[in-house]
XYZ file of C-alpha atoms in Angstrom:
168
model
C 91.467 84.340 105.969
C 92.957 86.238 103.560
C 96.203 88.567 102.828
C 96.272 92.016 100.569
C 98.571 94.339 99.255
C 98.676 98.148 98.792
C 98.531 99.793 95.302
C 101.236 102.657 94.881
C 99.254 105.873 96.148
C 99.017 103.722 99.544
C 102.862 103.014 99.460
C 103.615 105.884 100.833
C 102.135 104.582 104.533
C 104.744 102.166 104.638
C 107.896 102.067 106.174
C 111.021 101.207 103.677
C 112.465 97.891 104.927
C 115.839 98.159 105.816
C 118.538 96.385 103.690
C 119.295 93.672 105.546
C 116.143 91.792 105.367
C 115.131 88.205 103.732
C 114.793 88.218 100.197
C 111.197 86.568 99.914
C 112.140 85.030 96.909
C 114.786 82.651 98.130
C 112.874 81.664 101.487
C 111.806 77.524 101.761
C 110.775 75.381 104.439
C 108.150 75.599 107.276
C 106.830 78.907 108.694
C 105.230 79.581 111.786
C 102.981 82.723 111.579
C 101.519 84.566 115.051
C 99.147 87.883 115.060
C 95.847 88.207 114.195
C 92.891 88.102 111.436
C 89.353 88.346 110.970
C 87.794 84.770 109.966
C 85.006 86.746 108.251
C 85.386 90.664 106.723
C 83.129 92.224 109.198
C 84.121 90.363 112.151
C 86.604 92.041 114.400
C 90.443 90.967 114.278
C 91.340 87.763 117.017
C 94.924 86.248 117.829
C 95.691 83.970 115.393
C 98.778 80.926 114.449
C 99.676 79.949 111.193
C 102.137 77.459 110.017
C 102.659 77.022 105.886
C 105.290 75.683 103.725
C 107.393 77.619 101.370
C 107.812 75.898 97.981
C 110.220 77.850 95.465
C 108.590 76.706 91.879
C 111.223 78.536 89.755
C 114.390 80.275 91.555
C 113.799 83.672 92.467
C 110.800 84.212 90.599
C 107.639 81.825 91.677
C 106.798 80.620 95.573
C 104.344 79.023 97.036
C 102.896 79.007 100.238
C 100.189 76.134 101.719
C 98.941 75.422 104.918
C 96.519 76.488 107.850
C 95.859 79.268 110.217
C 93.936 78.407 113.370
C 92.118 81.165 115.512
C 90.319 80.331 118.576
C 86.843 79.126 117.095
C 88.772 76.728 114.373
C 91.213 77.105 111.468
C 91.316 76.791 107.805
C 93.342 76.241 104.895
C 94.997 79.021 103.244
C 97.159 79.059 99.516
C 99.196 81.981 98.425
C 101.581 82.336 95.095
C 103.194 85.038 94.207
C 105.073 85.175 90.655
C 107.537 87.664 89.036
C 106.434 88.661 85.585
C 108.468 91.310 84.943
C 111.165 93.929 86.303
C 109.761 95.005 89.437
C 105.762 93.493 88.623
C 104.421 90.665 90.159
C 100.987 88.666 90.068
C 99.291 86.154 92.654
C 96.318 84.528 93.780
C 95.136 83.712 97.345
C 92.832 81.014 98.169
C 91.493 81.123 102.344
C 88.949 79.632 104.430
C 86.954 82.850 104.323
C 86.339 82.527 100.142
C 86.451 79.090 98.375
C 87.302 80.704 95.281
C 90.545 82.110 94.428
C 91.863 86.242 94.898
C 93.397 86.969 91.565
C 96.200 90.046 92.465
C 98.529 91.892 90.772
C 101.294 94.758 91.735
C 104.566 95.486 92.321
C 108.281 93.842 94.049
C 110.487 95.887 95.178
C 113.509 94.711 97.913
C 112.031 94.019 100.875
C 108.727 94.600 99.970
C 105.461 93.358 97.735
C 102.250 94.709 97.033
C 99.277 93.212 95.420
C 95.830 94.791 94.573
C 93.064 92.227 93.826
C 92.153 92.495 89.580
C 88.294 92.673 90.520
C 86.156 93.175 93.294
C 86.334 90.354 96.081
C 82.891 89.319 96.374
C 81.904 88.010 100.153
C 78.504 87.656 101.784
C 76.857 89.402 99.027
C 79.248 92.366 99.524
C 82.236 92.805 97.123
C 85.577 94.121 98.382
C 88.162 96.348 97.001
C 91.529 94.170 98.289
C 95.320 94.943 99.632
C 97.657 92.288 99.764
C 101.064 93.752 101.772
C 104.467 91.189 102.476
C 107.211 92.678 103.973
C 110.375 91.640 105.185
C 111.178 93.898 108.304
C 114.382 91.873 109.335
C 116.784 88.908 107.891
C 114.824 86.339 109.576
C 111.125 86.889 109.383
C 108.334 88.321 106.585
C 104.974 89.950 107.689
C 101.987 89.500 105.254
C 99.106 92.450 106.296
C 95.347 92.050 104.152
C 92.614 95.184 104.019
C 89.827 95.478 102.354
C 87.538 98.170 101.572
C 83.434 98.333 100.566
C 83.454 101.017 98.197
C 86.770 103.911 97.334
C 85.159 106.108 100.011
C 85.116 104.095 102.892
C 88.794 103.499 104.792
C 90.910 100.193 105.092
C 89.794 97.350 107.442
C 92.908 95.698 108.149
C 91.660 91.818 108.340
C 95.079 89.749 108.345
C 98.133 90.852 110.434
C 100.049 87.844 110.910
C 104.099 87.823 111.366
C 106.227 84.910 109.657
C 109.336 83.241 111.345
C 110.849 79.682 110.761
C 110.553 77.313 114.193
């Protein structure tokens, strides 16, 4: 499992969120997660549950998020961080069950809204993935965290994690 984020040319696609929505950077606690991902890249998408904890490492500039998703077949761990280094820049790494080794990413924060582009190409099953890391925050009680991933520039998005984030 993984999660992805859109450089700027894809921005565009994506609906503003609306100013009343949870500032990502100040959320803690437990989170329970519901859509759907892929448990491999080529696989197709299955309803999924996740439930991870929210750890603030610096106010309003560094979180953490641990735990495990679980699809029908199984589950697996899953580790996202996402760090402000700079106005409106942010950098991250995501570790899932899919890849052992950890997604370096980089982009942009803006209210309401992140999005990271893996640094290199994510390598899986002897294929290597171009990567889009979205969170969003649609309302003031919930953030969404969408993955794609692409072969090569030519080919379109595969949307692989879809998953929707609300405290129990």
């Amino acid at each position: 499992m993984t999660l992805i984020a859109l450089p700027v040319r894809f921005a565009a696609l994506l609906a503003p969120a609306p100013a009343f929505s949870v500032d990502l950077f100040s959320v803690e606690g437990r989170w329970v997660g519901t859509g759907s991902l892929a448990t491999k890249v080529e696989r197709p998408m299955q309803p999924a549950r996740c439930e991870v904890e929210v750890e603030q490492k610096a106010a309003q500039s560094d979180i953490n998020m641990a735990g495990r998703c679980v699809v029908g077949a199984g589950g697996s761990n899953i580790a996202f961080r996402i760090v402000r280094s700079g106005p409106g820049r942010v950098r991250g790494a995501l570790k899932s069950g899919m890849d052992e080794q950890a997604l370096q990413l980089a982009g942009t924060d803006q209210p309401g809204a992140v999005d990271l582009q893996a640094t290199e190409p994510w390598p899986v099953d002897g294929e290597r993935y171009e990567t889009l890391i979205t969170v969003r925050e649609p309302d003031a009680a919930s953030f969404a965290i969408r993955q794609m991933v692409r072969s090569d520039a030519g080919a379109p998005w595969r949307l692989i994690v879809d998953m929707t984030y609300r405290q129990p």
